[in-house]
Amino acid sequence: MYSLLWLFDTIITLYVWILIASAILSWLVAFNVVNPHNPFVRNVGEFLWRVTEPVLAPIRRILPNLGGIDISPVILIILLYFIRNLVFEVVAGA
């Protein structure tokens, strides 16, 4: 059972890092630090968008418009850590 918990924790941690990388890349593109027409940057950006957007889009629909500030990755990270801790508590209490 602990191996499954370790795998669950690792997947959540990896996804959080992917969310952080997606946010950082979007900032770098917005401030013209990296060229979005570069094939490598485009491929990385497309991969990050395809992995994160299906989960972030429903959160963005619920959140009010904050004038260009997107806090949906922060909300998702908090939810992921909440779910992770909840699963650990349920398994530890069982």
mmCIF file of C-alpha atoms in Angstrom:
data_model
loop_
_atom_site.group_PDB
_atom_site.id
_atom_site.type_symbol
_atom_site.label_atom_id
_atom_site.label_comp_id
_atom_site.label_asym_id
_atom_site.label_seq_id
_atom_site.Cartn_x
_atom_site.Cartn_y
_atom_site.Cartn_z
ATOM 1 C CA MET A 1 0.000 0.000 0.000
ATOM 2 C CA TYR A 2 2.882 2.356 0.739
ATOM 3 C CA SER A 3 4.193 1.881 -2.793
ATOM 4 C CA LEU A 4 0.878 3.122 -4.174
ATOM 5 C CA LEU A 5 0.974 6.124 -1.849
ATOM 6 C CA TRP A 6 4.527 6.866 -2.970
ATOM 7 C CA LEU A 7 3.454 6.666 -6.622
ATOM 8 C CA PHE A 8 0.437 8.906 -5.961
ATOM 9 C CA ASP A 9 2.645 11.443 -4.171
ATOM 10 C CA THR A 10 5.238 11.364 -6.948
ATOM 11 C CA ILE A 11 2.639 11.934 -9.657
ATOM 12 C CA ILE A 12 1.159 14.894 -7.791
ATOM 13 C CA THR A 13 4.594 16.386 -7.170
ATOM 14 C CA LEU A 14 5.540 15.971 -10.833
ATOM 15 C CA TYR A 15 2.293 17.612 -11.954
ATOM 16 C CA VAL A 16 2.891 20.550 -9.598
ATOM 17 C CA TRP A 17 6.318 21.053 -11.180
ATOM 18 C CA ILE A 18 4.725 20.913 -14.631
ATOM 19 C CA LEU A 19 2.253 23.610 -13.536
ATOM 20 C CA ILE A 20 5.112 25.779 -12.283
ATOM 21 C CA ALA A 21 7.059 25.265 -15.525
ATOM 22 C CA SER A 22 3.984 26.202 -17.551
ATOM 23 C CA ALA A 23 3.501 29.414 -15.568
ATOM 24 C CA ILE A 24 7.173 30.359 -15.882
ATOM 25 C CA LEU A 25 7.196 29.688 -19.626
ATOM 26 C CA SER A 26 4.080 31.808 -20.095
ATOM 27 C CA TRP A 27 5.802 34.690 -18.257
ATOM 28 C CA LEU A 28 8.957 34.293 -20.351
ATOM 29 C CA VAL A 29 6.918 34.388 -23.555
ATOM 30 C CA ALA A 30 4.830 37.351 -22.350
ATOM 31 C CA PHE A 31 7.934 39.407 -21.502
ATOM 32 C CA ASN A 32 9.704 38.432 -24.759
ATOM 33 C CA VAL A 33 12.526 36.634 -22.981
ATOM 34 C CA VAL A 34 12.100 33.530 -25.148
ATOM 35 C CA ASN A 35 10.972 33.396 -28.746
ATOM 36 C CA PRO A 36 7.697 31.450 -29.129
ATOM 37 C CA HIS A 37 8.562 30.847 -32.797
ATOM 38 C CA ASN A 38 11.588 28.764 -31.818
ATOM 39 C CA PRO A 39 10.671 25.100 -32.517
ATOM 40 C CA PHE A 40 11.965 23.858 -29.149
ATOM 41 C CA VAL A 41 10.116 26.533 -27.175
ATOM 42 C CA ARG A 42 6.982 25.930 -29.232
ATOM 43 C CA ASN A 43 7.110 22.161 -28.601
ATOM 44 C CA VAL A 44 7.704 22.581 -24.877
ATOM 45 C CA GLY A 45 4.936 25.176 -24.642
ATOM 46 C CA GLU A 46 2.500 23.000 -26.556
ATOM 47 C CA PHE A 47 3.283 19.991 -24.354
ATOM 48 C CA LEU A 48 2.807 22.030 -21.175
ATOM 49 C CA TRP A 49 -0.410 23.548 -22.511
ATOM 50 C CA ARG A 50 -1.852 20.138 -23.471
ATOM 51 C CA VAL A 51 -1.015 18.690 -20.057
ATOM 52 C CA THR A 52 -2.249 21.585 -17.916
ATOM 53 C CA GLU A 53 -5.081 23.237 -19.846
ATOM 54 C CA PRO A 54 -7.710 20.462 -19.464
ATOM 55 C CA VAL A 55 -7.434 20.786 -15.677
ATOM 56 C CA LEU A 56 -7.013 24.574 -15.500
ATOM 57 C CA ALA A 57 -9.861 25.500 -17.879
ATOM 58 C CA PRO A 58 -12.711 24.498 -15.500
ATOM 59 C CA ILE A 59 -11.035 26.409 -12.668
ATOM 60 C CA ARG A 60 -10.719 29.508 -14.875
ATOM 61 C CA ARG A 61 -14.435 29.339 -15.694
ATOM 62 C CA ILE A 62 -15.297 29.415 -11.984
ATOM 63 C CA LEU A 63 -12.879 32.180 -10.945
ATOM 64 C CA PRO A 64 -13.878 35.808 -11.430
ATOM 65 C CA ASN A 65 -11.944 38.026 -13.833
ATOM 66 C CA LEU A 66 -8.979 39.472 -11.948
ATOM 67 C CA GLY A 67 -7.807 41.793 -14.694
ATOM 68 C CA GLY A 68 -5.252 39.630 -16.441
ATOM 69 C CA ILE A 69 -3.940 37.836 -13.371
ATOM 70 C CA ASP A 70 -4.363 34.080 -13.640
ATOM 71 C CA ILE A 71 -4.373 32.410 -10.234
ATOM 72 C CA SER A 72 -5.800 29.123 -11.472
ATOM 73 C CA PRO A 73 -2.423 27.300 -11.206
ATOM 74 C CA VAL A 74 -2.156 28.366 -7.558
ATOM 75 C CA ILE A 75 -5.693 27.159 -6.847
ATOM 76 C CA LEU A 76 -4.935 23.840 -8.564
ATOM 77 C CA ILE A 77 -1.705 23.362 -6.603
ATOM 78 C CA ILE A 78 -3.569 23.978 -3.344
ATOM 79 C CA LEU A 79 -6.276 21.493 -4.384
ATOM 80 C CA LEU A 80 -3.704 18.867 -5.355
ATOM 81 C CA TYR A 81 -1.908 19.146 -2.027
ATOM 82 C CA PHE A 82 -5.253 19.035 -0.202
ATOM 83 C CA ILE A 83 -6.223 15.824 -2.035
ATOM 84 C CA ARG A 84 -2.797 14.326 -1.364
ATOM 85 C CA ASN A 85 -3.015 15.058 2.361
ATOM 86 C CA LEU A 86 -6.597 13.803 2.501
ATOM 87 C CA VAL A 87 -5.606 10.489 0.894
ATOM 88 C CA PHE A 88 -2.694 10.105 3.319
ATOM 89 C CA GLU A 89 -4.962 10.803 6.302
ATOM 90 C CA VAL A 90 -7.569 8.287 5.115
ATOM 91 C CA VAL A 91 -4.959 5.589 4.574
ATOM 92 C CA ALA A 92 -3.197 6.324 7.878
ATOM 93 C CA GLY A 93 -6.506 6.268 9.742
ATOM 94 C CA ALA A 94 -7.559 2.956 8.218
#
